Short mmCIF file of C-alpha atoms in Angstrom, two decimals:
data_model
loop_
_atom_site.label_atom_id
_atom_site.label_comp_id
_atom_site.label_asym_id
_atom_site.label_seq_id
_atom_site.Cartn_x
_atom_site.Cartn_y
_atom_site.Cartn_z
CA UNK A 222 -66.44 1.60 -82.16
CA UNK A 223 -64.45 0.18 -85.10
CA UNK A 224 -65.94 2.80 -87.41
CA UNK A 225 -65.10 5.65 -85.03
CA UNK A 226 -61.56 4.33 -84.56
CA UNK A 227 -61.09 4.12 -88.33
CA UNK A 228 -62.35 7.68 -88.75
CA UNK A 229 -60.04 8.84 -85.96
CA UNK A 230 -57.00 7.27 -87.64
CA UNK A 231 -57.90 8.95 -90.93
CA UNK A 232 -58.24 12.35 -89.27
CA UNK A 233 -54.98 11.87 -87.40
CA UNK A 234 -53.17 11.14 -90.67
CA UNK A 235 -54.60 14.30 -92.26
CA UNK A 236 -53.77 16.41 -89.22
CA UNK A 237 -50.23 15.08 -89.06
CA UNK A 238 -49.71 16.09 -92.70
CA UNK A 239 -51.01 19.58 -91.94
CA UNK A 240 -49.01 19.95 -88.72
CA UNK A 241 -45.56 18.70 -89.57
CA UNK A 242 -43.78 21.90 -88.54
CA UNK A 243 -41.46 21.81 -85.54
CA UNK A 244 -43.61 24.37 -83.71
CA UNK A 245 -46.82 22.35 -84.01
CA UNK A 246 -48.54 21.43 -80.77
CA UNK A 247 -50.68 18.67 -82.28
CA UNK A 248 -50.74 15.60 -80.05
CA UNK A 249 -52.08 12.21 -81.08
CA UNK A 250 -52.82 11.36 -77.45
CA UNK A 251 -54.69 14.65 -76.94
CA UNK A 252 -56.80 14.03 -80.04
CA UNK A 253 -57.67 10.48 -78.96
CA UNK A 254 -58.59 11.77 -75.50
CA UNK A 255 -60.93 14.38 -77.00
CA UNK A 256 -62.65 11.62 -79.01
CA UNK A 257 -63.19 9.45 -75.95
CA UNK A 258 -60.59 6.75 -76.66
CA UNK A 259 -58.32 7.77 -73.75
CA UNK A 260 -59.07 9.17 -70.30
CA UNK A 261 -58.91 12.95 -69.98
CA UNK A 262 -55.30 13.14 -68.92
CA UNK A 263 -53.50 16.45 -69.22
CA UNK A 264 -51.73 16.66 -72.58
CA UNK A 265 -50.64 20.32 -72.45
CA UNK A 266 -50.29 22.46 -75.54
CA UNK A 267 -47.24 24.51 -76.34
CA UNK A 268 -47.22 27.93 -74.63
CA UNK A 269 -46.84 31.22 -76.48
CA UNK A 270 -43.27 32.49 -76.70
CA UNK A 271 -41.87 36.01 -76.67
CA UNK A 272 -38.42 36.38 -78.20
CA UNK A 273 -36.13 38.39 -75.88
CA UNK A 274 -33.06 39.77 -77.66
CA UNK A 275 -29.84 39.57 -75.67
CA UNK A 276 -28.13 42.77 -74.59
CA UNK A 277 -24.89 43.92 -76.17
CA UNK A 278 -21.57 42.56 -75.05
CA UNK A 279 -21.35 39.50 -72.87
CA UNK A 280 -24.37 40.47 -70.74
CA UNK A 281 -27.31 38.18 -71.38
CA UNK A 282 -28.18 35.92 -74.31
CA UNK A 283 -31.11 35.62 -76.70
CA UNK A 284 -33.95 33.79 -74.98
CA UNK A 285 -37.64 33.03 -75.16
CA UNK A 286 -40.15 33.89 -72.45
CA UNK A 287 -43.01 31.37 -72.24
CA UNK A 288 -46.55 32.05 -71.00
CA UNK A 289 -49.77 29.98 -71.05
CA UNK A 290 -51.95 30.93 -74.00
CA UNK A 291 -54.79 32.64 -72.16
CA UNK A 292 -52.33 34.78 -70.19
CA UNK A 293 -50.07 35.52 -73.14
CA UNK A 294 -52.84 36.96 -75.35
CA UNK A 295 -52.90 40.00 -73.06
CA UNK A 296 -49.38 39.98 -71.56
CA UNK A 297 -47.82 39.67 -75.05
CA UNK A 298 -50.38 42.01 -76.65
CA UNK A 299 -49.47 44.65 -79.26
CA UNK A 300 -46.87 47.12 -77.96
CA UNK A 301 -47.21 45.80 -74.42
CA UNK A 302 -44.34 46.01 -71.92
CA UNK A 303 -42.53 42.95 -70.56
CA UNK A 304 -40.20 43.09 -67.57
CA UNK A 305 -37.43 40.46 -67.72
CA UNK A 306 -34.20 40.17 -65.75
CA UNK A 307 -34.04 43.83 -64.79
CA UNK A 308 -34.82 45.17 -68.27
CA UNK A 309 -37.94 46.32 -70.09
CA UNK A 310 -39.02 45.04 -73.49
CA UNK A 311 -41.82 46.08 -75.82
CA UNK A 312 -43.71 43.62 -78.04
CA UNK A 313 -43.04 45.00 -81.53
CA UNK A 314 -44.04 42.26 -83.95
CA UNK A 315 -45.75 38.92 -84.50
CA UNK A 316 -43.58 36.07 -85.75
CA UNK A 317 -45.48 35.06 -88.90
CA UNK A 318 -45.10 31.78 -90.71
CA UNK A 319 -42.96 31.47 -93.83
CA UNK A 320 -44.88 32.64 -96.92
CA UNK A 321 -43.96 33.53 -100.48
CA UNK A 322 -44.24 37.10 -101.83
CA UNK A 323 -47.13 36.02 -104.05
CA UNK A 324 -49.05 34.65 -101.05
CA UNK A 325 -48.49 37.90 -99.18
CA UNK A 326 -49.71 40.03 -102.11
CA UNK A 327 -52.75 37.91 -102.94
CA UNK A 328 -53.91 36.46 -99.66
CA UNK A 329 -52.35 38.38 -96.81
CA UNK A 330 -52.97 36.70 -93.47
CA UNK A 331 -55.34 33.76 -93.09
CA UNK A 332 -58.14 35.19 -90.94
CA UNK A 333 -61.30 33.67 -89.52
CA UNK A 334 -64.80 34.98 -88.88
CA UNK A 335 -67.11 34.60 -85.88
CA UNK A 336 -70.53 35.74 -84.66
CA UNK A 337 -71.02 36.10 -80.91
CA UNK A 338 -74.38 35.66 -79.23
CA UNK A 339 -75.51 38.94 -77.59
CA UNK A 340 -77.12 37.04 -74.71
CA UNK A 341 -74.64 34.31 -73.72
CA UNK A 342 -71.50 35.14 -75.73
CA UNK A 343 -71.38 31.74 -77.49
CA UNK A 344 -69.12 31.84 -80.56
CA UNK A 345 -70.47 30.69 -83.92
CA UNK A 346 -67.63 29.71 -86.25
CA UNK A 347 -67.30 27.93 -89.59
CA UNK A 348 -70.56 26.20 -90.56
CA UNK A 349 -72.48 27.91 -87.74
CA UNK A 350 -71.80 31.42 -89.10
CA UNK A 351 -75.11 31.66 -90.94
CA UNK A 352 -77.21 30.53 -87.97
CA UNK A 353 -80.00 32.91 -87.03
CA UNK A 354 -80.49 31.39 -83.56
CA UNK A 355 -77.79 30.85 -80.94
CA UNK A 356 -76.74 27.20 -80.62
CA UNK A 357 -76.33 27.48 -76.86
CA UNK A 358 -79.28 29.56 -75.61
CA UNK A 359 -81.69 29.90 -78.55
CA UNK A 360 -81.48 33.72 -78.64
CA UNK A 361 -81.60 35.50 -82.05
CA UNK A 362 -78.09 36.49 -83.12
CA UNK A 363 -79.14 39.92 -84.42
CA UNK A 364 -77.27 42.60 -82.53
CA UNK A 365 -74.37 40.35 -81.52
CA UNK A 366 -70.72 41.03 -82.33
CA UNK A 367 -69.48 39.93 -85.74
CA UNK A 368 -65.69 39.73 -86.04
CA UNK A 369 -64.34 38.99 -89.50
CA UNK A 370 -60.58 39.44 -88.97
CA UNK A 371 -59.63 36.91 -86.30
CA UNK A 372 -55.99 35.84 -86.48
CA UNK A 373 -54.38 33.23 -84.26
CA UNK A 374 -51.21 34.44 -82.55
CA UNK A 375 -48.38 31.93 -82.13
CA UNK A 376 -45.20 33.77 -81.05
CA UNK A 377 -44.07 37.39 -80.76
CA UNK A 378 -40.81 39.31 -80.83
CA UNK A 379 -39.74 42.14 -78.51
CA UNK A 380 -37.37 45.11 -78.51
CA UNK A 381 -35.54 46.42 -75.47
CA UNK A 382 -36.73 49.78 -74.11
CA UNK A 383 -34.38 52.06 -72.21
CA UNK A 384 -36.88 54.43 -70.62
CA UNK A 385 -40.48 54.02 -69.55
CA UNK A 386 -42.46 57.02 -68.36
CA UNK A 387 -45.25 57.05 -65.80
CA UNK A 388 -47.70 57.78 -68.65
CA UNK A 389 -46.75 54.52 -70.31
CA UNK A 390 -47.22 52.64 -67.04
CA UNK A 391 -50.73 54.10 -66.75
CA UNK A 392 -51.46 53.18 -70.36
CA UNK A 393 -50.51 49.57 -69.73
CA UNK A 394 -52.73 49.51 -66.67
CA UNK A 395 -55.68 50.43 -68.90
CA UNK A 396 -54.99 47.24 -70.84
CA UNK A 397 -56.94 45.53 -73.60
CA UNK A 398 -60.59 44.72 -74.19
CA UNK A 399 -60.63 40.92 -73.79
CA UNK A 400 -63.48 38.61 -74.84
CA UNK A 401 -63.90 34.93 -73.99
CA UNK A 402 -66.18 32.75 -76.10
CA UNK A 403 -66.70 29.02 -76.53
CA UNK A 404 -67.80 26.47 -79.07
CA UNK A 405 -69.15 23.07 -78.09
CA UNK A 406 -67.43 19.97 -79.45
CA UNK A 407 -69.37 17.69 -81.76
CA UNK A 408 -69.38 13.97 -82.43
CA UNK A 409 -71.26 12.28 -85.27
CA UNK A 410 -72.77 15.71 -86.12
CA UNK A 411 -74.19 16.03 -82.59
CA UNK A 412 -73.15 18.65 -80.07
CA UNK A 413 -71.47 17.25 -76.96
CA UNK A 414 -73.44 19.21 -74.38
CA UNK A 415 -75.69 18.27 -71.47
CA UNK A 416 -78.55 20.67 -70.71
CA UNK A 417 -79.97 20.60 -67.20
CA UNK A 418 -82.25 22.58 -64.93
CA UNK A 419 -81.65 23.13 -61.22
CA UNK A 420 -84.96 23.39 -59.37
CA UNK A 421 -85.77 24.07 -55.72
CA UNK A 422 -88.09 22.01 -53.49
CA UNK A 423 -91.15 23.78 -54.95
CA UNK A 424 -90.11 23.08 -58.55
CA UNK A 425 -89.01 26.64 -59.34
CA UNK A 426 -86.06 26.87 -61.73
CA UNK A 427 -83.08 28.38 -59.90
CA UNK A 428 -80.41 27.90 -62.55
CA UNK A 429 -80.06 26.59 -66.09
CA UNK A 430 -76.92 24.48 -66.53
CA UNK A 431 -74.92 23.39 -69.57
CA UNK A 432 -71.94 21.06 -69.30
CA UNK A 433 -69.81 20.59 -72.42
CA UNK A 434 -66.64 18.43 -72.36
CA UNK A 435 -63.68 19.20 -74.63
CA UNK A 436 -65.15 22.51 -75.80
CA UNK A 437 -63.03 25.02 -77.67
CA UNK A 438 -62.44 28.15 -75.58
CA UNK A 439 -61.40 31.24 -77.55
CA UNK A 440 -59.67 34.19 -75.88
CA UNK A 441 -59.90 37.25 -78.14
CA UNK A 442 -58.09 40.61 -77.87
CA UNK A 443 -60.66 43.05 -79.29
CA UNK A 444 -58.35 46.07 -79.03
CA UNK A 445 -57.41 48.84 -76.65
CA UNK A 446 -59.96 49.66 -73.97
CA UNK A 447 -59.45 53.31 -74.89
CA UNK A 448 -59.84 52.85 -78.65
CA UNK A 449 -61.70 55.64 -80.43
CA UNK A 450 -64.49 53.52 -81.94
CA UNK A 451 -65.65 50.63 -79.77
CA UNK A 452 -67.28 48.79 -82.70
CA UNK A 453 -63.96 48.53 -84.60
CA UNK A 454 -61.94 45.56 -83.38
CA UNK A 455 -58.27 44.64 -83.54
CA UNK A 456 -54.95 46.24 -84.46
CA UNK A 457 -53.12 47.21 -87.64
CA UNK A 458 -50.24 44.94 -88.66
CA UNK A 459 -47.72 44.94 -91.49
CA UNK A 460 -48.30 41.52 -93.08
CA UNK A 461 -44.82 41.56 -94.63
CA UNK A 462 -42.80 41.99 -91.45
CA UNK A 463 -45.37 41.17 -88.77
CA UNK A 464 -44.74 44.54 -87.06
CA UNK A 465 -47.60 46.36 -85.37
CA UNK A 466 -48.38 49.43 -87.46
CA UNK A 467 -49.91 52.88 -87.02
CA UNK A 468 -53.51 52.63 -85.89
CA UNK A 469 -56.12 55.38 -86.19
CA UNK A 470 -58.16 53.66 -83.45
CA UNK A 471 -55.33 53.64 -80.90
CA UNK A 472 -55.13 56.22 -78.10
CA UNK A 473 -53.22 59.34 -79.20
CA UNK A 474 -50.12 58.42 -77.18
CA UNK A 475 -49.90 54.93 -78.65
CA UNK A 476 -48.89 55.48 -82.28
CA UNK A 477 -45.52 56.92 -81.33
CA UNK A 478 -44.30 53.38 -80.73
CA UNK A 479 -45.73 51.90 -83.93
CA UNK A 480 -43.86 50.92 -87.07
CA UNK A 481 -43.10 53.76 -89.51
CA UNK A 482 -42.04 51.52 -92.44
CA UNK A 483 -45.46 50.39 -93.65
CA UNK A 484 -45.93 48.11 -96.67
CA UNK A 485 -48.88 45.74 -96.55
CA UNK A 486 -51.22 46.81 -93.76
CA UNK A 487 -54.17 44.75 -92.54
CA UNK A 488 -56.36 44.91 -89.47
CA UNK A 489 -56.44 41.74 -87.35
CA UNK A 490 -58.04 40.73 -84.08
CA UNK A 491 -55.59 38.43 -82.22
CA UNK A 492 -56.87 35.31 -80.50
CA UNK A 493 -55.74 32.05 -78.95
CA UNK A 494 -57.73 28.88 -78.38
CA UNK A 495 -57.62 25.74 -76.28
CA UNK A 496 -59.77 22.72 -75.41
CA UNK A 497 -61.40 22.78 -71.97
CA UNK A 498 -64.29 21.20 -70.08
CA UNK A 499 -66.80 24.01 -69.52
CA UNK A 500 -69.89 24.59 -67.38
CA UNK A 501 -72.33 27.45 -67.99
CA UNK A 502 -74.83 28.62 -65.37
CA UNK A 503 -77.72 30.94 -66.27
CA UNK A 504 -80.06 32.26 -63.58
CA UNK A 505 -83.68 31.14 -63.82
CA UNK A 506 -84.80 34.70 -63.03
CA UNK A 507 -83.18 38.12 -63.11
CA UNK A 508 -80.15 38.59 -60.84
CA UNK A 509 -78.52 41.98 -60.56
CA UNK A 510 -74.86 42.51 -61.41
CA UNK A 511 -73.63 42.34 -57.82
CA UNK A 512 -75.60 39.21 -56.93
CA UNK A 513 -74.55 37.31 -60.06
CA UNK A 514 -70.89 38.23 -59.45
CA UNK A 515 -71.09 37.15 -55.80
CA UNK A 516 -72.77 33.86 -56.84
CA UNK A 517 -70.03 33.30 -59.43
CA UNK A 518 -67.26 33.33 -56.83
CA UNK A 519 -69.27 31.63 -54.08
CA UNK A 520 -69.85 28.58 -56.28
CA UNK A 521 -66.24 28.68 -57.49
CA UNK A 522 -64.92 28.68 -53.93
CA UNK A 523 -67.40 25.93 -53.00
CA UNK A 524 -66.19 23.72 -55.85
CA UNK A 525 -62.56 24.28 -54.87
CA UNK A 526 -63.24 23.38 -51.25
CA UNK A 527 -65.45 20.36 -51.97
CA UNK A 528 -63.17 18.76 -54.56
CA UNK A 529 -59.89 19.99 -53.05
CA UNK A 530 -58.48 21.74 -56.10
CA UNK A 531 -56.34 24.86 -56.23
CA UNK A 532 -57.80 28.24 -57.10
CA UNK A 533 -55.82 28.41 -60.34
CA UNK A 534 -57.24 25.06 -61.57
CA UNK A 535 -60.74 26.47 -62.08
CA UNK A 536 -61.48 29.72 -63.93
CA UNK A 537 -64.75 31.69 -63.76
CA UNK A 538 -65.86 34.50 -66.07
CA UNK A 539 -69.11 36.37 -66.73
CA UNK A 540 -70.92 35.94 -70.05
CA UNK A 541 -71.26 37.52 -72.54
CA UNK A 542 -68.72 39.96 -71.02
CA UNK A 543 -67.90 41.94 -67.87
CA UNK A 544 -70.16 44.82 -68.90
CA UNK A 545 -73.21 42.61 -69.52
CA UNK A 546 -73.40 39.84 -66.95
CA UNK A 547 -76.13 37.35 -67.89
CA UNK A 548 -74.44 33.99 -67.22
CA UNK A 549 -71.36 32.44 -65.62
CA UNK A 550 -68.71 30.40 -67.44
CA UNK A 551 -66.55 27.92 -65.51
CA UNK A 552 -63.72 26.05 -67.19
CA UNK A 553 -60.96 23.82 -65.93
CA UNK A 554 -57.60 25.46 -66.50
CA UNK A 555 -55.62 22.32 -67.35
CA UNK A 556 -56.50 20.57 -70.58
CA UNK A 557 -58.16 17.26 -69.78
CA UNK A 558 -59.29 18.94 -66.58
CA UNK A 559 -59.61 17.80 -63.01
CA UNK A 560 -62.96 16.13 -63.67
CA UNK A 561 -64.86 18.29 -61.18
CA UNK A 562 -67.35 20.03 -63.49
CA UNK A 563 -68.83 16.79 -64.78
CA UNK A 564 -69.51 15.78 -61.17
CA UNK A 565 -71.97 18.66 -60.83
CA UNK A 566 -74.09 17.11 -63.60
CA UNK A 567 -73.67 13.39 -62.91
CA UNK A 568 -73.55 13.31 -59.10
CA UNK A 569 -76.99 13.86 -57.55
CA UNK A 570 -75.61 15.40 -54.35
CA UNK A 571 -72.54 17.25 -55.66
CA UNK A 572 -74.23 20.63 -56.09
CA UNK A 573 -75.74 20.42 -52.60
CA UNK A 574 -72.31 19.76 -51.10
CA UNK A 575 -70.81 22.65 -53.07
CA UNK A 576 -73.54 25.01 -51.83
CA UNK A 577 -72.91 23.91 -48.22
CA UNK A 578 -69.19 24.59 -48.64
CA UNK A 579 -69.98 27.98 -50.18
CA UNK A 580 -72.16 28.92 -47.21
CA UNK A 581 -69.40 27.96 -44.80
CA UNK A 582 -66.83 29.95 -46.77
CA UNK A 583 -69.17 32.96 -46.73
CA UNK A 584 -69.20 32.74 -42.90
CA UNK A 585 -72.70 31.27 -42.59
CA UNK A 586 -73.22 28.41 -40.13
CA UNK A 587 -76.49 26.65 -39.12
CA UNK A 588 -77.93 27.22 -35.64
CA UNK A 589 -79.95 24.73 -33.57
CA UNK A 590 -83.04 25.36 -35.71
CA UNK A 591 -81.12 24.84 -38.94
CA UNK A 592 -81.15 28.54 -39.87
CA UNK A 593 -77.92 29.87 -41.35
CA UNK A 594 -76.55 32.81 -39.37
CA UNK A 595 -73.56 35.11 -39.90
CA UNK A 596 -70.63 33.79 -37.86
CA UNK A 597 -68.24 36.62 -38.77
CA UNK A 598 -69.96 40.03 -38.51
CA UNK A 599 -66.57 41.75 -38.86
CA UNK A 600 -66.55 40.74 -42.56
CA UNK A 601 -68.66 43.26 -44.45
CA UNK A 602 -69.15 42.68 -48.18
CA UNK A 603 -66.27 40.22 -48.38
CA UNK A 604 -62.75 39.41 -47.23
CA UNK A 605 -59.79 37.34 -48.34
CA UNK A 606 -60.98 34.50 -46.12
CA UNK A 607 -64.23 34.21 -48.07
CA UNK A 608 -64.84 35.51 -51.63
CA UNK A 609 -62.02 37.97 -52.29
CA UNK A 610 -58.78 36.80 -53.91
CA UNK A 611 -55.90 37.98 -56.06
CA UNK A 612 -57.60 36.55 -59.17
CA UNK A 613 -60.87 38.50 -58.82
CA UNK A 614 -59.52 41.94 -57.91
CA UNK A 615 -61.35 43.68 -60.82
CA UNK A 616 -64.66 42.45 -59.34
CA UNK A 617 -64.06 43.36 -55.68
CA UNK A 618 -66.44 46.33 -55.87
CA UNK A 619 -69.28 44.06 -57.03
CA UNK A 620 -68.79 41.23 -54.52
CA UNK A 621 -71.20 41.39 -51.59
CA UNK A 622 -71.72 38.26 -49.50
CA UNK A 623 -74.46 39.80 -47.33
CA UNK A 624 -76.53 42.21 -49.38
CA UNK A 625 -79.41 43.99 -47.65
CA UNK A 626 -82.00 41.39 -48.69
CA UNK A 627 -79.67 38.44 -48.06
CA UNK A 628 -80.32 37.15 -51.59
CA UNK A 629 -77.00 35.32 -51.94
CA UNK A 630 -77.53 33.38 -48.72
CA UNK A 631 -81.13 32.53 -49.70
CA UNK A 632 -80.02 31.29 -53.12
CA UNK A 633 -77.25 29.11 -51.68
CA UNK A 634 -79.65 27.69 -49.05
CA UNK A 635 -82.13 26.86 -51.85
CA UNK A 636 -79.38 24.93 -53.64
CA UNK A 637 -78.95 22.66 -50.61
CA UNK A 638 -82.15 20.77 -51.50
CA UNK A 639 -82.15 21.49 -55.22
CA UNK A 640 -82.68 18.82 -57.86
CA UNK A 641 -80.82 18.59 -61.17
CA UNK A 642 -82.99 17.50 -64.10
CA UNK A 643 -80.62 16.73 -66.99
CA UNK A 644 -81.36 16.18 -70.66
CA UNK A 645 -79.23 14.59 -73.37
CA UNK A 646 -78.04 15.04 -76.95
CA UNK A 647 -78.21 18.81 -76.59
CA UNK A 648 -81.92 18.69 -75.69
CA UNK A 649 -83.56 19.69 -72.44
CA UNK A 650 -84.91 17.00 -70.12
CA UNK A 651 -88.49 17.47 -71.31
CA UNK A 652 -87.49 17.57 -74.99
CA UNK A 653 -85.46 14.39 -74.60
CA UNK A 654 -88.28 12.57 -72.76
CA UNK A 655 -90.74 13.54 -75.51
CA UNK A 656 -88.30 12.40 -78.22
CA UNK A 657 -87.70 9.02 -76.56
CA UNK A 658 -91.38 8.41 -75.85
CA UNK A 659 -92.24 8.99 -79.50
CA UNK A 660 -89.69 6.37 -80.53
CA UNK A 661 -90.70 3.82 -77.87
CA UNK A 662 -92.73 1.02 -79.47
CA UNK A 663 -93.97 -0.91 -76.42
CA UNK A 664 -95.54 -0.29 -73.04
CA UNK A 665 -92.48 -1.82 -71.33
CA UNK A 666 -90.19 0.71 -73.00
CA UNK A 667 -92.42 3.58 -71.90
CA UNK A 668 -92.49 2.14 -68.37
CA UNK A 669 -88.68 2.01 -68.41
CA UNK A 670 -88.53 5.71 -69.33
CA UNK A 671 -91.01 6.52 -66.56
CA UNK A 672 -88.80 4.62 -64.10
CA UNK A 673 -85.71 6.59 -65.14
CA UNK A 674 -87.61 9.86 -64.87
CA UNK A 675 -89.13 9.00 -61.49
CA UNK A 676 -85.80 8.18 -59.84
CA UNK A 677 -83.76 10.86 -61.63
CA UNK A 678 -81.51 8.54 -63.62
CA UNK A 679 -79.70 9.67 -66.78
CA UNK A 680 -81.81 9.46 -69.91
CA UNK A 681 -80.69 7.48 -72.99
CA UNK A 682 -79.25 9.43 -75.90
CA UNK A 683 -81.49 7.79 -78.49
CA UNK A 684 -83.89 4.93 -79.14
CA UNK A 685 -84.49 2.30 -81.85
CA UNK A 686 -81.07 2.81 -83.45
CA UNK A 687 -80.27 0.07 -85.97
CA UNK A 688 -76.76 -1.42 -85.75
CA UNK A 689 -76.47 -2.69 -89.31
CA UNK A 690 -73.26 -4.65 -88.78
CA UNK A 691 -74.92 -6.97 -86.25
CA UNK A 692 -78.47 -6.77 -87.64
CA UNK A 693 -79.94 -5.65 -84.34
CA UNK A 694 -81.94 -2.71 -83.06
CA UNK A 695 -81.53 -2.05 -79.32
CA UNK A 696 -84.37 -0.25 -77.58
CA UNK A 697 -82.12 2.51 -76.21
CA UNK A 698 -78.49 3.63 -76.53
CA UNK A 699 -76.08 5.64 -74.38
CA UNK A 700 -73.57 6.87 -76.96
CA UNK A 701 -71.13 8.50 -74.55
CA UNK A 702 -70.78 5.17 -72.67
CA UNK A 703 -70.97 2.89 -75.72
CA UNK A 704 -73.89 1.08 -74.08
CA UNK A 705 -77.01 -0.51 -75.61
CA UNK A 706 -80.20 -1.30 -73.68
CA UNK A 707 -82.75 -4.06 -74.38
CA UNK A 708 -86.12 -4.25 -72.62
CA UNK A 709 -86.99 -7.94 -73.06
CA UNK A 710 -90.74 -8.58 -73.25
CA UNK A 711 -92.57 -11.95 -72.97
CA UNK A 712 -91.54 -13.06 -76.47
CA UNK A 713 -87.89 -13.17 -75.35
CA UNK A 714 -88.63 -16.10 -73.06
CA UNK A 715 -88.77 -18.74 -75.81
CA UNK A 716 -85.67 -20.98 -76.05
CA UNK A 717 -85.01 -20.01 -79.67
CA UNK A 718 -85.18 -16.27 -78.93
CA UNK A 719 -82.98 -16.70 -75.86
CA UNK A 720 -80.30 -18.28 -78.05
CA UNK A 721 -80.54 -15.43 -80.57
CA UNK A 722 -80.31 -12.84 -77.77
CA UNK A 723 -77.29 -14.59 -76.28
CA UNK A 724 -75.45 -14.66 -79.62
CA UNK A 725 -76.27 -10.98 -80.29
CA UNK A 726 -75.09 -9.97 -76.83
CA UNK A 727 -71.80 -11.83 -77.29
CA UNK A 728 -71.16 -10.19 -80.68
CA UNK A 729 -71.85 -6.71 -79.35
CA UNK A 730 -69.64 -7.25 -76.30
CA UNK A 731 -66.84 -8.53 -78.54
CA UNK A 732 -67.15 -5.26 -80.46
CA UNK A 733 -66.55 -3.30 -77.25
CA UNK A 734 -70.14 -2.35 -76.40
CA UNK A 735 -71.79 -2.67 -73.00
CA UNK A 736 -75.01 -4.68 -73.32
CA UNK A 737 -77.63 -4.33 -70.59
CA UNK A 738 -80.83 -6.39 -70.68
CA UNK A 739 -83.90 -5.68 -68.53
CA UNK A 740 -86.53 -8.36 -67.99
CA UNK A 741 -90.28 -7.80 -68.06
CA UNK A 742 -90.30 -7.93 -64.23
CA UNK A 743 -90.09 -4.24 -63.35
CA UNK A 744 -89.25 -4.89 -59.70
CA UNK A 745 -85.82 -6.16 -60.82
CA UNK A 746 -84.95 -2.97 -62.70
CA UNK A 747 -83.45 -1.05 -59.73
CA UNK A 748 -80.97 -3.87 -59.05
CA UNK A 749 -79.88 -3.94 -62.70
CA UNK A 750 -79.53 -0.15 -62.83
CA UNK A 751 -77.48 -0.16 -59.62
CA UNK A 752 -74.86 -2.32 -61.35
CA UNK A 753 -74.08 0.50 -63.82
CA UNK A 754 -73.90 3.78 -61.82
CA UNK A 755 -71.57 5.37 -64.38
CA UNK A 756 -74.24 4.95 -67.09
CA UNK A 757 -77.51 5.57 -65.24
CA UNK A 758 -76.29 7.65 -62.30
CA UNK A 759 -77.34 7.22 -58.70
CA UNK A 760 -81.03 7.23 -57.86
CA UNK A 761 -82.30 10.51 -56.44
CA UNK A 762 -84.68 10.53 -53.52
#
């Protein structure tokens, strides 16, 4: 803990030096929360701003229009229209940072590169760029999108427009091609992600689950939906002025509004990013587009009802994109989150309760025999009382709560008795069990692992980790809870060893670690485990 705190202070000092501008949204509290030193309170980032120039005379003043980042990347997109106080404004330029002429000539804009997984849409940035296999799903990255001109948008400037034709209104309705991707957080060179499988009563895998706290969510504007070449991403920009420039990929009616005074032109793909808790669900077998979309919103509505959160607090999107639906991404809208997604992984009965709520919302109620029947035959594919809402209007045609085969109802009913088998350290449950068993050096340690597996408790993150500072090697560790586990065999019963164990326990507790000791009497293990439900989780029947 002392080492991690020291590293955190060093990184904070470096980040403060790099983010000393007035517009910086760096927060010491947010950083400490992401590293586990503070609870996940909401430390919001600065929104994106659009400069609105005041009208002539005494009517109106210069102002800034603020929008959350994920909304602003499309609403404040290149040459988009903004309606404000009875007037119309067009986004004409990006407000670039202060740079010298030499920097502009030699470097242009500081862009980033990313490779997106063709199967799950996971974003590989920085040191993961050269990976051949996806970090999230293990799929080969060949054939995925590679974007080498990503540029982070901060603020934009607008120009008042006097007339807007119906053609322009239609063009704005067409909108932009948006892409959402994520990158898992890491700690001590380990990915912070929990892999789990959701199985039915017969052991069949219904869903694969990944929960990743404090992940980076990227929202990317790939370009106009009607661009000429779909494989060419982004927009042209004058790097001297920040004005959007003529673009050969834009629709024919778009370049009329572009800048005519071109100097240093580059092509950039705008993006914004934020930290969110995310949950990814992948079906265990093939689900068609309509069924996966219906499941996406049924689970979303079930989570909202079960944990009593507002619809805007939880977002749901298909992965890798809306045209290729292979998985579902859920993320909590507010940074720090409401803490509901982690419940689906750590609470043994949470998913069952969510599925029951989803069935009720979809107008299915149990009869005397326990069979779920349709209680609202007037609702066909969906209504605003069940799965339809303002937020999912683009998907209304795909939503169908009662398809001909009743697959959605069957899947939700299967989730009522489903079991969640979670892994650790980015490994699956079976991979983690195998890893821990190989490191276990005694029959008692192996019996302890069997006990955890039998009753569905959380697995340790690692085993036989030496803590050099205190010259001790606990049998197991739970890194995320700063807990160390000792399985005390017969040799720990001697008076001398008891004194050594007591001194070691005191030193570790003084250092801020939770020390849990299990005796050789296995019948006492359930009582010890029950004292630490946050570490081991509740026993599953």
